PDB file of C-alpha atoms and ligand atoms in Angstrom:
ATOM      1  CA  MET A 183       0.052   0.270   0.201  1.00 42.00           C
ATOM      2  CA  ASP A 184       1.215   3.456  -0.905  1.00 53.00           C
ATOM      3  CA  VAL A 185       0.059   6.346   1.524  1.00 63.00           C
ATOM      4  CA  PHE A 186      -0.433   9.695  -0.363  1.00 70.00           C
ATOM      5  CA  LYS A 187       1.809  12.573   0.913  1.00 71.00           C
ATOM      6  CA  GLY A 188       2.136  16.043  -0.054  1.00 78.00           C
ATOM      7  CA  GLN A 189      -0.109  18.826  -0.962  1.00 83.00           C
ATOM      8  CA  ASN A 190      -0.174  18.904  -4.772  1.00 90.00           C
ATOM      9  CA  LEU A 191      -3.532  18.757  -6.436  1.00 92.00           C
ATOM     10  CA  LEU A 192      -2.383  17.376  -9.550  1.00 94.00           C
ATOM     11  CA  GLU A 193      -0.595  14.415  -7.836  1.00 92.00           C
ATOM     12  CA  PHE A 194      -3.657  13.733  -5.849  1.00 93.00           C
ATOM     13  CA  SER A 195      -6.018  13.738  -8.778  1.00 94.00           C
ATOM     14  CA  GLU A 196      -3.504  11.460 -10.568  1.00 94.00           C
ATOM     15  CA  ARG A 197      -3.320   9.063  -7.580  1.00 93.00           C
ATOM     16  CA  PHE A 198      -7.183   9.133  -7.139  1.00 95.00           C
ATOM     17  CA  LYS A 199      -8.869   9.210 -10.596  1.00 96.00           C
ATOM     18  CA  THR A 200     -11.878   6.909  -9.777  1.00 97.00           C
ATOM     19  CA  ASP A 201     -13.878   5.760  -6.856  1.00 96.00           C
ATOM     20  CA  LEU A 202     -12.093   2.383  -7.205  1.00 97.00           C
ATOM     21  CA  ASP A 203      -8.836   3.986  -6.788  1.00 96.00           C
ATOM     22  CA  CYS A 204      -9.947   5.425  -3.516  1.00 96.00           C
ATOM     23  CA  LYS A 205     -11.403   2.124  -2.365  1.00 96.00           C
ATOM     24  CA  GLU A 206      -8.330   0.478  -3.310  1.00 95.00           C
ATOM     25  CA  TYR A 207      -6.443   2.773  -1.281  1.00 94.00           C
ATOM     26  CA  LEU A 208      -8.926   2.499   1.798  1.00 93.00           C
ATOM     27  CA  SER A 209      -8.905  -1.182   1.516  1.00 94.00           C
ATOM     28  CA  GLY A 210      -4.988  -1.150   1.624  1.00 92.00           C
ATOM     29  CA  ILE A 211      -5.033   0.908   4.810  1.00 89.00           C
ATOM     30  CA  LYS A 212      -7.689  -1.235   6.489  1.00 91.00           C
ATOM     31  CA  TRP A 213      -6.287  -4.503   5.755  1.00 93.00           C
ATOM     32  CA  LYS A 214      -2.768  -3.608   5.978  1.00 90.00           C
ATOM     33  CA  GLU A 215      -2.084  -6.298   8.625  1.00 91.00           C
ATOM     34  CA  GLY A 216      -4.057  -8.522   6.980  1.00 93.00           C
ATOM     35  CA  PHE A 217      -8.089  -9.450   7.090  1.00 95.00           C
ATOM     36  CA  SER A 218      -9.937 -10.277  10.285  1.00 94.00           C
ATOM     37  CA  CYS A 219     -13.614 -10.994   9.683  1.00 95.00           C
ATOM     38  CA  SER A 220     -15.812  -8.500  11.900  1.00 92.00           C
ATOM     39  CA  LYS A 221     -18.461 -11.092  12.227  1.00 95.00           C
ATOM     40  CA  CYS A 222     -16.508 -14.460  12.970  1.00 97.00           C
ATOM     41  CA  GLY A 223     -13.121 -13.431  13.444  1.00 95.00           C
ATOM     42  CA  HIS A 224     -11.803 -15.505  10.753  1.00 96.00           C
ATOM     43  CA  GLY A 225      -8.304 -14.366   8.869  1.00 96.00           C
ATOM     44  CA  ALA A 226      -9.124 -15.039   5.328  1.00 96.00           C
ATOM     45  CA  ALA A 227     -11.266 -13.771   2.952  1.00 97.00           C
ATOM     46  CA  GLN A 228     -11.870 -13.344  -0.933  1.00 97.00           C
ATOM     47  CA  ILE A 229     -10.895 -10.089  -2.405  1.00 96.00           C
ATOM     48  CA  ARG A 230     -13.678  -8.809  -4.691  1.00 97.00           C
ATOM     49  CA  LYS A 231     -13.432  -6.202  -7.546  1.00 97.00           C
ATOM     50  CA  ASP A 232     -14.573  -3.324  -5.536  1.00 96.00           C
ATOM     51  CA  TYR A 233     -11.843  -4.126  -2.942  1.00 97.00           C
ATOM     52  CA  SER A 234     -14.540  -5.179  -0.485  1.00 97.00           C
ATOM     53  CA  ARG A 235     -13.779  -8.701   1.410  1.00 97.00           C
ATOM     54  CA  THR A 236     -16.056 -11.779   1.967  1.00 98.00           C
ATOM     55  CA  CYS A 237     -15.048 -13.870   4.770  1.00 98.00           C
ATOM     56  CA  ASN A 238     -14.012 -17.572   3.609  1.00 97.00           C
ATOM     57  CA  ILE A 239     -15.797 -18.895   6.558  1.00 97.00           C
ATOM     58  CA  CYS A 240     -19.091 -16.888   7.084  1.00 98.00           C
ATOM     59  CA  SER A 241     -19.245 -15.102   3.569  1.00 97.00           C
ATOM     60  CA  HIS A 242     -19.831 -11.850   5.717  1.00 97.00           C
ATOM     61  CA  THR A 243     -18.800  -8.979   3.053  1.00 97.00           C
ATOM     62  CA  GLU A 244     -17.273  -5.748   4.552  1.00 96.00           C
ATOM     63  CA  SER A 245     -16.720  -3.122   2.139  1.00 96.00           C
ATOM     64  CA  ALA A 246     -13.343  -0.905   1.851  1.00 96.00           C
ATOM     65  CA  THR A 247     -15.511   2.309   2.853  1.00 94.00           C
ATOM     66  CA  ALA A 248     -17.323   0.407   5.627  1.00 93.00           C
ATOM     67  CA  ASN A 249     -16.514   2.047   9.092  1.00 86.00           C
ATOM     68  CA  THR A 250     -14.980   4.888   7.485  1.00 88.00           C
ATOM     69  CA  LEU A 251     -16.073   8.250   6.746  1.00 89.00           C
ATOM     70  CA  PHE A 252     -16.669   7.424   3.113  1.00 93.00           C
ATOM     71  CA  HIS A 253     -19.109   4.884   4.036  1.00 91.00           C
ATOM     72  CA  LYS A 254     -22.232   5.212   1.850  1.00 89.00           C
ATOM     73  CA  VAL A 255     -21.351   9.031   0.840  1.00 94.00           C
ATOM     74  CA  LYS A 256     -24.107   9.862  -2.012  1.00 92.00           C
ATOM     75  CA  PHE A 257     -21.898  11.779  -4.048  1.00 96.00           C
ATOM     76  CA  GLY A 258     -19.115   9.096  -4.495  1.00 96.00           C
ATOM     77  CA  VAL A 259     -15.992   8.393  -2.309  1.00 96.00           C
ATOM     78  CA  ARG A 260     -13.696  10.100  -4.852  1.00 96.00           C
ATOM     79  CA  LYS A 261     -15.330  13.612  -4.381  1.00 96.00           C
ATOM     80  CA  ALA A 262     -15.331  12.692  -0.836  1.00 96.00           C
ATOM     81  CA  PHE A 263     -11.534  12.249  -1.053  1.00 95.00           C
ATOM     82  CA  PHE A 264     -11.172  15.462  -2.566  1.00 95.00           C
ATOM     83  CA  ILE A 265     -13.283  17.364  -0.164  1.00 95.00           C
ATOM     84  CA  CYS A 266     -11.012  15.813   2.538  1.00 92.00           C
ATOM     85  CA  PHE A 267      -7.956  16.695   0.666  1.00 92.00           C
ATOM     86  CA  GLU A 268      -9.319  20.354  -0.036  1.00 92.00           C
ATOM     87  CA  MET A 269     -10.155  21.019   3.988  1.00 91.00           C
ATOM     88  CA  ALA A 270      -6.589  19.144   4.821  1.00 86.00           C
ATOM     89  CA  THR A 271      -4.254  21.131   2.685  1.00 88.00           C
ATOM     90  CA  SER A 272      -6.208  24.859   2.754  1.00 88.00           C
ATOM     91  CA  THR A 273      -4.989  27.196   5.043  1.00 86.00           C
ATOM     92  CA  LYS A 274      -8.269  29.150   5.132  1.00 88.00           C
ATOM     93  CA  SER A 275     -11.515  28.001   6.520  1.00 89.00           C
ATOM     94  CA  LEU A 276     -13.931  27.021   3.819  1.00 94.00           C
ATOM     95  CA  SER A 277     -17.617  27.551   3.651  1.00 96.00           C
ATOM     96  CA  ALA A 278     -20.049  25.171   2.766  1.00 97.00           C
ATOM     97  CA  SER A 279     -21.304  27.447   0.030  1.00 97.00           C
ATOM     98  CA  TYR A 280     -17.949  27.729  -1.397  1.00 97.00           C
ATOM     99  CA  MET A 281     -17.346  23.732  -1.273  1.00 97.00           C
ATOM    100  CA  GLY A 282     -20.847  22.941  -2.691  1.00 97.00           C
ATOM    101  CA  LEU A 283     -19.969  25.209  -5.598  1.00 97.00           C
ATOM    102  CA  ARG A 284     -16.476  23.518  -6.155  1.00 95.00           C
ATOM    103  CA  PHE A 285     -17.425  19.971  -5.758  1.00 96.00           C
ATOM    104  CA  GLY A 286     -20.920  20.290  -7.488  1.00 96.00           C
ATOM    105  CA  VAL A 287     -23.048  19.184  -4.479  1.00 97.00           C
ATOM    106  CA  THR A 288     -25.393  21.128  -2.563  1.00 97.00           C
ATOM    107  CA  GLU A 289     -24.500  23.377   0.335  1.00 97.00           C
ATOM    108  CA  LYS A 290     -26.404  21.263   2.733  1.00 97.00           C
ATOM    109  CA  THR A 291     -24.633  18.259   1.543  1.00 97.00           C
ATOM    110  CA  ALA A 292     -21.355  20.082   1.804  1.00 97.00           C
ATOM    111  CA  ARG A 293     -22.129  21.128   5.270  1.00 97.00           C
ATOM    112  CA  LEU A 294     -22.983  17.607   6.749  1.00 96.00           C
ATOM    113  CA  PHE A 295     -19.993  15.770   4.926  1.00 96.00           C
ATOM    114  CA  MET A 296     -17.578  18.892   6.277  1.00 95.00           C
ATOM    115  CA  HIS A 297     -18.980  18.497   9.719  1.00 94.00           C
ATOM    116  CA  LYS A 298     -18.340  14.682   9.540  1.00 91.00           C
ATOM    117  CA  VAL A 299     -14.831  15.546   8.401  1.00 89.00           C
ATOM    118  CA  ARG A 300     -14.345  18.204  11.091  1.00 88.00           C
ATOM    119  CA  GLU A 301     -15.648  15.961  13.908  1.00 85.00           C
ATOM    120  CA  ALA A 302     -13.057  13.206  12.948  1.00 81.00           C
ATOM    121  CA  MET A 303     -10.140  15.656  12.963  1.00 75.00           C
ATOM    122  CA  GLU A 304     -11.085  17.037  16.149  1.00 76.00           C
ATOM    123  CA  SER A 305     -11.674  13.986  17.900  1.00 70.00           C
ATOM    124  CA  SER A 306      -8.372  12.706  16.519  1.00 65.00           C
ATOM    125  CA  GLY A 307      -6.766  16.108  18.040  1.00 61.00           C
ATOM    126  CA  ASN A 308      -7.957  14.909  21.330  1.00 57.00           C
ATOM    127  CA  ASN A 309      -5.791  11.545  21.521  1.00 54.00           C
ATOM    128  CA  GLU A 310      -1.933  11.304  21.570  1.00 48.00           C
ATOM    129  CA  MET A 311      -0.477   9.856  18.380  1.00 45.00           C
ATOM    130  CA  ASP A 312       1.268   6.653  19.226  1.00 44.00           C
ATOM    131  CA  GLY A 313       2.219   3.318  18.204  1.00 42.00           C
ATOM    132  CA  ASN A 314       2.391   2.624  14.379  1.00 43.00           C
ATOM    133  CA  ALA A 315       1.756   6.278  13.008  1.00 40.00           C
ATOM    134  CA  HIS A 316       1.730   7.468   9.394  1.00 40.00           C
ATOM    135  CA  VAL A 317       1.700  10.970   9.785  1.00 36.00           C
ATOM    136  CA  ASP A 318       1.487  12.868   6.648  1.00 36.00           C
ATOM    137  CA  GLU A 319      -0.238  16.015   5.107  1.00 33.00           C
ATOM    138  CA  PHE A 320      -2.710  13.757   3.789  1.00 39.00           C
ATOM    139  CA  VAL A 321      -3.406   9.930   4.700  1.00 39.00           C
ATOM    140  CA  VAL A 322      -6.326   8.157   6.129  1.00 40.00           C
ATOM    141  CA  GLY A 323      -7.304   8.049   9.972  1.00 37.00           C
ATOM    142  CA  SER A 324     -10.195   7.472  12.305  1.00 37.00           C
ATOM    143  CA  VAL A 325     -11.546   8.515  15.447  1.00 38.00           C
ATOM    144  CA  GLU A 326     -11.914   6.493  18.443  1.00 36.00           C
ATOM    145  CA  LYS A 327     -15.441   6.272  19.501  1.00 39.00           C
ATOM    146  CA  GLY A 328     -18.653   5.832  17.267  1.00 38.00           C
ATOM    147  CA  LYS A 329     -19.089   9.431  16.745  1.00 38.00           C
ATOM    148  CA  VAL A 330     -18.890   9.966  13.070  1.00 42.00           C
ATOM    149  CA  GLY A 331     -21.730   9.431  10.853  1.00 40.00           C
ATOM    150  CA  ARG A 332     -24.385   6.582  11.586  1.00 38.00           C
ATOM    151  CA  SER A 333     -24.122   4.167  14.324  1.00 36.00           C
ATOM    152  CA  TYR A 334     -21.469   1.483  13.509  1.00 38.00           C
ATOM    153  CA  ASP A 335     -19.829  -0.930  16.138  1.00 41.00           C
ATOM    154  CA  SER A 336     -18.133   1.458  18.225  1.00 36.00           C
ATOM    155  CA  LYS A 337     -15.206  -1.043  18.791  1.00 38.00           C
ATOM    156  CA  LYS A 338     -14.472  -0.266  14.703  1.00 37.00           C
ATOM    157  CA  LYS A 339     -12.434   2.450  13.762  1.00 39.00           C
ATOM    158  CA  LYS A 340     -13.260   4.722  11.223  1.00 38.00           C
ATOM    159  CA  ALA A 341     -11.017   5.996   8.520  1.00 38.00           C
ATOM    160  CA  VAL A 342     -10.974   9.749   7.242  1.00 41.00           C
ATOM    161  CA  ILE A 343      -7.608  11.278   6.154  1.00 47.00           C
ATOM    162  CA  ALA A 344      -4.400  11.191   8.053  1.00 43.00           C
ATOM    163  CA  VAL A 345      -3.945   7.871   9.304  1.00 44.00           C
ATOM    164  CA  GLN A 346      -2.629   6.131  12.531  1.00 41.00           C
ATOM    165  CA  LEU A 347      -2.736   2.164  12.639  1.00 42.00           C
ATOM    166  CA  THR A 348      -2.995   0.101  15.606  1.00 42.00           C
ATOM    167  CA  ASP A 349      -0.686  -2.788  15.821  1.00 42.00           C
ATOM    168  CA  LYS A 350      -3.456  -4.963  14.244  1.00 44.00           C
ATOM    169  CA  GLY A 351      -3.450  -2.551  11.289  1.00 46.00           C
ATOM    170  CA  LYS A 352      -6.730  -1.174  12.257  1.00 45.00           C
ATOM    171  CA  VAL A 353      -6.968   2.730  11.044  1.00 46.00           C
ATOM    172  CA  ARG A 354      -6.654   4.554  14.301  1.00 44.00           C
ATOM    173  CA  ARG A 355      -7.229   8.114  13.672  1.00 47.00           C
ATOM    174  CA  MET A 356      -6.893  11.182  11.397  1.00 43.00           C
TER     175      MET A 356
HETATM  176 ZN1   ZN B 441     -16.442 -14.221   8.721  1.00 57.08          ZN
END
């Protein structure tokens, strides 16, 4: 897995050309240390075309975006990546109306997603980085508690932008 570093928009858009590129990236981080089924704990899975994984024992399928900020975003993972990139690299505060225009979503959609991103950023700021940290201008990370988005299993980590991994390769924080 490669980790995106830097603030270059052209390089970023080269790296993430499609939703699939983003999913590949997320799955690379998520299962960096190998797969572990969230239902039965089994460690082997089939990798599907969209980079989701299906457990060899119980057939539970987990998508690359599950338990991340990018889960079921209506406007697509790639656009969400770009919004995160813009937020992570911009030196000024960005308004929802500006972001809506920039990324072709409604102001409301932009506001809701930006709120999730900020929440993830803030909650990660409350915890010290430790362990296996990949700290760059742009990577993918997570929050500790089930705060972001809908209610997922609170034990799971959620991925966002800059990333810290636990020993088991779970994404810990942004
Ligand atoms: Zn399983």
